[in-house]
Short mmCIF file of C-alpha atoms in Angstrom, two decimals:
data_model
loop_
_atom_site.label_atom_id
_atom_site.label_comp_id
_atom_site.label_asym_id
_atom_site.label_seq_id
_atom_site.Cartn_x
_atom_site.Cartn_y
_atom_site.Cartn_z
CA UNK A 6 0.00 0.00 0.00
CA UNK A 7 1.37 3.40 -1.01
CA UNK A 8 2.17 5.77 1.85
CA UNK A 9 1.81 9.49 1.23
CA UNK A 10 3.61 12.40 2.88
CA UNK A 11 2.97 16.11 2.40
CA UNK A 12 5.75 18.63 3.08
CA UNK A 13 5.34 22.39 3.02
CA UNK A 14 8.34 24.52 2.11
CA UNK A 15 9.75 21.71 -0.03
CA UNK A 16 11.50 23.91 -2.59
CA UNK A 17 14.76 24.33 -0.66
CA UNK A 18 16.79 23.62 2.44
CA UNK A 19 15.26 21.39 5.09
CA UNK A 20 12.02 20.70 3.22
CA UNK A 21 13.81 19.76 0.01
CA UNK A 22 16.02 17.25 1.79
CA UNK A 23 13.19 15.84 3.89
CA UNK A 24 11.40 15.12 0.62
CA UNK A 25 14.45 13.23 -0.69
CA UNK A 26 14.74 11.11 2.45
CA UNK A 27 11.05 10.18 2.48
CA UNK A 28 11.06 9.46 -1.26
CA UNK A 29 14.04 7.14 -0.78
CA UNK A 30 12.09 5.29 1.89
CA UNK A 31 9.27 4.57 -0.50
CA UNK A 32 6.84 7.36 0.34
CA UNK A 33 4.95 9.16 -2.37
CA UNK A 34 5.74 12.75 -1.44
CA UNK A 35 3.65 15.81 -2.20
CA UNK A 36 5.82 18.91 -2.05
CA UNK A 37 4.03 22.22 -1.51
CA UNK A 38 5.69 25.61 -1.95
CA UNK A 39 4.58 29.10 -3.01
CA UNK A 40 3.91 29.45 -6.77
CA UNK A 41 6.93 31.74 -7.29
CA UNK A 42 9.42 29.08 -6.12
CA UNK A 43 7.68 25.81 -7.01
CA UNK A 44 9.99 25.45 -10.02
CA UNK A 45 12.85 24.66 -7.63
CA UNK A 46 11.21 21.28 -6.95
CA UNK A 47 11.59 20.23 -10.59
CA UNK A 48 14.74 18.10 -9.95
CA UNK A 49 12.82 16.10 -7.35
CA UNK A 50 9.96 15.57 -9.78
CA UNK A 51 12.31 14.31 -12.50
CA UNK A 52 14.56 12.11 -10.34
CA UNK A 53 12.20 10.79 -7.67
CA UNK A 54 8.65 11.38 -8.88
CA UNK A 55 7.78 14.11 -6.38
CA UNK A 56 4.29 15.53 -6.81
CA UNK A 57 4.52 19.34 -6.79
CA UNK A 58 1.52 21.46 -5.85
CA UNK A 59 1.77 25.26 -5.56
CA UNK A 60 0.48 26.43 -2.19
CA UNK A 61 0.42 29.69 -0.29
CA UNK A 62 -0.27 28.59 3.29
CA UNK A 63 -1.25 32.15 4.26
CA UNK A 64 -4.32 31.78 2.02
CA UNK A 65 -6.99 29.60 3.61
CA UNK A 66 -8.94 29.26 0.36
CA UNK A 67 -5.77 27.99 -1.31
CA UNK A 68 -5.32 25.47 1.53
CA UNK A 69 -8.88 24.26 1.02
CA UNK A 70 -8.42 23.77 -2.73
CA UNK A 71 -5.12 21.93 -2.25
CA UNK A 72 -6.81 19.81 0.42
CA UNK A 73 -9.36 18.62 -2.15
CA UNK A 74 -6.59 17.88 -4.67
CA UNK A 75 -4.54 15.92 -2.13
CA UNK A 76 -7.62 14.05 -0.95
CA UNK A 77 -8.12 12.73 -4.49
CA UNK A 78 -4.43 11.88 -4.99
CA UNK A 79 -4.11 9.99 -1.70
CA UNK A 80 -7.60 8.52 -1.52
CA UNK A 81 -7.97 10.46 1.75
CA UNK A 82 -4.96 8.65 3.28
CA UNK A 83 -2.00 10.79 4.44
CA UNK A 84 0.71 9.14 6.55
CA UNK A 85 2.81 12.24 7.27
CA UNK A 86 1.88 15.90 7.37
CA UNK A 87 5.12 17.84 7.72
CA UNK A 88 4.54 21.52 8.53
CA UNK A 89 7.95 22.85 7.57
CA UNK A 90 7.52 26.15 5.69
CA UNK A 91 9.09 29.14 7.40
CA UNK A 92 10.51 32.62 6.95
CA UNK A 93 12.46 34.96 9.21
CA UNK A 94 12.83 38.68 9.88
CA UNK A 95 15.15 40.70 12.07
CA UNK A 96 15.25 43.99 13.93
CA UNK A 97 14.80 45.45 17.41
CA UNK A 98 11.74 44.01 19.13
CA UNK A 99 9.95 47.36 19.48
CA UNK A 100 10.61 48.48 15.90
CA UNK A 101 9.19 45.69 13.71
CA UNK A 102 7.48 46.56 10.43
CA UNK A 103 3.80 45.69 10.88
CA UNK A 104 3.24 44.20 7.42
CA UNK A 105 6.32 41.98 7.62
CA UNK A 106 5.37 40.95 11.15
CA UNK A 107 1.90 39.93 10.02
CA UNK A 108 3.37 37.89 7.14
CA UNK A 109 5.80 36.19 9.53
CA UNK A 110 3.01 34.95 11.80
CA UNK A 111 0.81 34.01 8.85
CA UNK A 112 3.53 31.72 7.48
CA UNK A 113 5.19 30.39 10.64
CA UNK A 114 2.15 29.96 12.87
CA UNK A 115 -1.31 30.46 11.42
CA UNK A 116 -0.49 28.75 8.14
CA UNK A 117 0.60 25.58 9.97
CA UNK A 118 -2.43 25.65 12.25
CA UNK A 119 -4.75 25.94 9.26
CA UNK A 120 -2.89 23.21 7.38
CA UNK A 121 -3.26 20.93 10.38
CA UNK A 122 -6.98 21.70 10.68
CA UNK A 123 -7.67 20.71 7.09
CA UNK A 124 -5.28 17.79 6.68
CA UNK A 125 -5.46 16.14 10.12
CA UNK A 126 -8.51 13.98 9.16
CA UNK A 127 -6.40 12.35 6.42
CA UNK A 128 -3.67 11.62 8.96
CA UNK A 129 -6.22 10.19 11.40
CA UNK A 130 -7.28 7.76 8.67
CA UNK A 131 -3.78 6.24 8.63
CA UNK A 132 -2.91 6.69 12.31
CA UNK A 133 -0.02 8.69 10.93
CA UNK A 134 2.26 11.52 12.03
CA UNK A 135 2.12 15.32 12.15
CA UNK A 136 5.44 17.15 12.39
CA UNK A 137 6.38 20.80 12.90
CA UNK A 138 9.74 22.47 12.30
CA UNK A 139 10.37 24.46 15.46
CA UNK A 140 13.72 25.84 16.59
CA UNK A 141 16.11 26.57 19.43
CA UNK A 142 14.71 30.07 18.88
CA UNK A 143 11.74 28.80 20.90
CA UNK A 144 14.07 28.21 23.85
CA UNK A 145 16.48 31.15 24.12
CA UNK A 146 16.34 34.90 23.28
CA UNK A 147 18.38 34.87 20.08
CA UNK A 148 19.51 38.42 19.35
CA UNK A 149 17.46 40.73 17.11
CA UNK A 150 14.95 38.06 16.03
CA UNK A 151 12.31 38.38 18.75
CA UNK A 152 9.41 37.97 16.32
CA UNK A 153 10.90 34.84 14.74
CA UNK A 154 11.64 33.46 18.21
CA UNK A 155 8.03 34.00 19.23
CA UNK A 156 6.64 32.23 16.15
CA UNK A 157 8.75 29.16 16.87
CA UNK A 158 7.70 29.17 20.53
CA UNK A 159 4.07 29.57 19.46
CA UNK A 160 4.06 26.64 17.05
CA UNK A 161 5.89 24.47 19.60
CA UNK A 162 3.19 25.28 22.18
CA UNK A 163 0.41 24.57 19.67
CA UNK A 164 2.01 21.24 18.77
CA UNK A 165 2.35 20.32 22.45
CA UNK A 166 -1.39 20.57 23.05
CA UNK A 167 -2.10 18.91 19.71
CA UNK A 168 0.08 16.00 20.85
CA UNK A 169 -2.38 15.14 23.60
CA UNK A 170 -5.48 15.78 21.54
CA UNK A 171 -4.36 13.52 18.68
CA UNK A 172 -3.22 10.65 20.89
CA UNK A 173 -6.69 9.02 21.10
CA UNK A 174 -6.62 8.63 17.30
CA UNK A 175 -3.23 6.93 17.34
CA UNK A 176 -1.60 9.93 15.65
CA UNK A 177 1.91 10.94 16.66
CA UNK A 178 2.81 14.64 16.89
CA UNK A 179 6.40 15.93 16.94
CA UNK A 180 7.93 19.37 17.20
CA UNK A 181 11.54 19.36 16.00
CA UNK A 182 13.72 21.74 18.01
CA UNK A 183 16.10 22.65 15.23
CA UNK A 184 19.63 23.83 15.92
CA UNK A 185 22.13 25.10 13.38
CA UNK A 186 21.41 23.88 9.86
CA UNK A 187 23.17 25.29 6.81
CA UNK A 188 20.19 26.91 5.07
CA UNK A 189 19.22 30.36 3.82
CA UNK A 190 16.49 30.93 6.45
CA UNK A 191 18.23 33.98 7.98
CA UNK A 192 20.21 35.26 4.97
CA UNK A 193 17.69 38.02 4.31
CA UNK A 194 18.21 39.34 7.86
CA UNK A 195 21.54 40.97 6.96
CA UNK A 196 21.18 44.65 7.84
CA UNK A 197 22.98 47.74 6.53
CA UNK A 198 20.60 50.45 7.71
CA UNK A 199 18.18 50.83 10.63
CA UNK A 200 16.90 54.29 9.89
CA UNK A 201 15.29 56.12 12.79
CA UNK A 202 16.03 53.67 15.59
CA UNK A 203 16.82 53.64 19.31
CA UNK A 204 19.48 51.07 18.49
CA UNK A 205 21.48 52.86 15.77
CA UNK A 206 24.76 52.99 17.68
CA UNK A 207 28.28 51.72 16.91
CA UNK A 208 28.42 47.96 16.54
CA UNK A 209 24.73 47.37 15.85
CA UNK A 210 25.19 46.33 12.22
CA UNK A 211 27.98 43.91 13.06
CA UNK A 212 25.75 42.43 15.75
CA UNK A 213 22.68 42.09 13.54
CA UNK A 214 24.72 40.54 10.76
CA UNK A 215 26.30 38.09 13.20
CA UNK A 216 22.76 37.09 14.19
CA UNK A 217 21.73 36.79 10.54
CA UNK A 218 24.58 34.36 9.91
CA UNK A 219 23.67 32.07 12.82
CA UNK A 220 22.55 29.25 10.53
CA UNK A 221 25.70 29.66 8.41
CA UNK A 222 28.04 29.68 11.40
CA UNK A 223 27.76 26.53 13.53
CA UNK A 224 25.67 23.98 11.68
CA UNK A 225 25.14 20.60 10.10
CA UNK A 226 24.11 20.07 6.48
CA UNK A 227 20.39 19.94 5.64
CA UNK A 228 21.04 16.48 4.19
CA UNK A 229 22.33 15.16 7.53
CA UNK A 230 19.53 16.90 9.43
CA UNK A 231 16.87 15.34 7.18
CA UNK A 232 18.39 11.86 7.56
CA UNK A 233 18.37 12.17 11.36
CA UNK A 234 14.80 13.45 11.56
CA UNK A 235 13.38 10.86 9.17
CA UNK A 236 15.22 8.12 11.08
CA UNK A 237 13.34 9.23 14.20
CA UNK A 238 10.02 9.36 12.39
CA UNK A 239 10.45 5.81 11.14
CA UNK A 240 11.02 4.33 14.60
CA UNK A 241 8.50 1.76 15.75
CA UNK A 242 8.63 3.15 19.28
CA UNK A 243 7.51 6.79 19.60
CA UNK A 244 10.73 8.84 20.06
CA UNK A 245 8.86 11.51 22.04
CA UNK A 246 7.23 14.87 21.39
CA UNK A 247 10.30 17.09 20.97
CA UNK A 248 13.01 15.85 18.61
CA UNK A 249 16.39 17.60 18.81
CA UNK A 250 18.39 17.88 15.60
CA UNK A 251 20.83 20.40 14.15
CA UNK A 252 24.00 21.77 15.71
CA UNK A 253 23.76 22.41 19.47
CA UNK A 254 20.00 21.84 19.54
CA UNK A 255 19.81 19.79 22.72
CA UNK A 256 22.63 21.77 24.34
CA UNK A 257 20.72 25.03 23.89
CA UNK A 258 17.55 23.39 25.20
CA UNK A 259 19.49 22.21 28.29
CA UNK A 260 20.94 25.69 28.81
CA UNK A 261 17.48 27.28 28.67
CA UNK A 262 16.12 24.84 31.23
CA UNK A 263 18.89 24.74 33.81
CA UNK A 264 20.77 28.05 33.68
CA UNK A 265 19.47 31.37 35.06
CA UNK A 266 18.08 33.85 32.54
CA UNK A 267 20.77 36.46 33.20
CA UNK A 268 23.46 33.95 32.24
CA UNK A 269 21.59 32.77 29.15
CA UNK A 270 21.09 36.38 28.05
CA UNK A 271 24.74 37.19 28.63
CA UNK A 272 25.89 34.18 26.62
CA UNK A 273 23.60 34.94 23.69
CA UNK A 274 24.41 38.66 23.68
CA UNK A 275 28.13 37.97 23.88
CA UNK A 276 28.01 35.42 21.06
CA UNK A 277 26.12 37.76 18.72
CA UNK A 278 28.17 40.88 19.59
CA UNK A 279 25.14 42.52 21.17
CA UNK A 280 26.67 43.40 24.55
CA UNK A 281 28.58 46.42 23.26
CA UNK A 282 25.45 47.77 21.58
CA UNK A 283 23.26 47.41 24.67
CA UNK A 284 25.89 48.88 26.97
CA UNK A 285 26.30 51.91 24.70
CA UNK A 286 22.55 52.44 24.69
CA UNK A 287 22.43 52.10 28.48
CA UNK A 288 25.05 54.86 28.81
CA UNK A 289 23.14 57.14 26.45
CA UNK A 290 19.87 56.45 28.25
CA UNK A 291 21.38 57.47 31.61
CA UNK A 292 22.31 60.79 30.01
CA UNK A 293 18.83 61.17 28.56
CA UNK A 294 20.19 60.93 25.03
CA UNK A 295 18.57 58.77 22.37
CA UNK A 296 19.45 58.16 18.74
CA UNK A 297 15.76 57.94 17.80
CA UNK A 298 14.13 61.23 16.95
CA UNK A 299 10.94 62.15 18.85
CA UNK A 300 7.79 61.25 16.97
#
C-alpha cells in the first residue's frame, strides 16, 4: 500500500532534503511551496517522482483547494503531514514593520495551524504523524529576532497541546527543536541600515549581521539533518514529542532549562556581539540621550 507524505516549504533547504529522504524510503511525497518558487522542486519531480503542488499557506482558500486535490491523490490517506515552511525577519523588538510581522506569523504559525486543521482527518485515517519544524529560537532569546523566536515558541506550544489531543486517534505529533542547519532561512536578515532607531549605535550592524549568519556559522548540512529526523520518524517506538536535531539543539535546550536567565542572556548577547550595543545604549539612556528622533 502506497504511503503518502505532504511537506510544506519543499523547494529548498530542510524541506527539500526531507522530501528526498522520504522518497528514498518509498513514500509518495507531495511537495508544496509558493507558486513563485515551485519550479525549484523540478529536480525532485524528475529524479524521484515528487508531486509538486503550488500552495500559499497564508491563504486559507488555497489550503482548502489543495486539500481537495490531495484528498483525491491519496484517496484520503495521508501518513505524514510535515509543517515545515518558514521565513524569518530581524530587527529590534519594538521596531518591527507591521506588514512583515503579520506575514511572519501568517507563514510560521497560522499557516501551519490551518494546514493541520484541514489535513489532520487524512492523517487520522492512517494513524499517521504530524510534524512541525520548530527551533532553538523557541528556547532562548536569540539576538534581534524576537518575532521569529516567538513564532517558533508559538508553534511548539500549539504542537504540544495537539500532541495530547491527537493521541486518542493513534496519531503521533512531533515538534523538531532545530539547531544550526546550513540553510538560507536567515540570509535576508543581513542589515545595513536601521533608519530612525533607538538602536542605531556603533556595533549594531555587526551584531545584527552576526545574528543573521547564525545558521551559516555553527551547523550541520540539511542532508544530515533530514536523515536524522526521518530516522526518528520511522522508529517503531515513539521517540517523544520534541526531537532535537541540528548543531547544538539539545545543548541550547538544556541551557534554557537549567541556567538562570541572566546567564543565558549574557551568553547569547556575547556570542552575537550585542553586549557592546546594549551597553552603549544604556550609557546614552542614563544621560537622557537617544538616537531615535521624537515622533
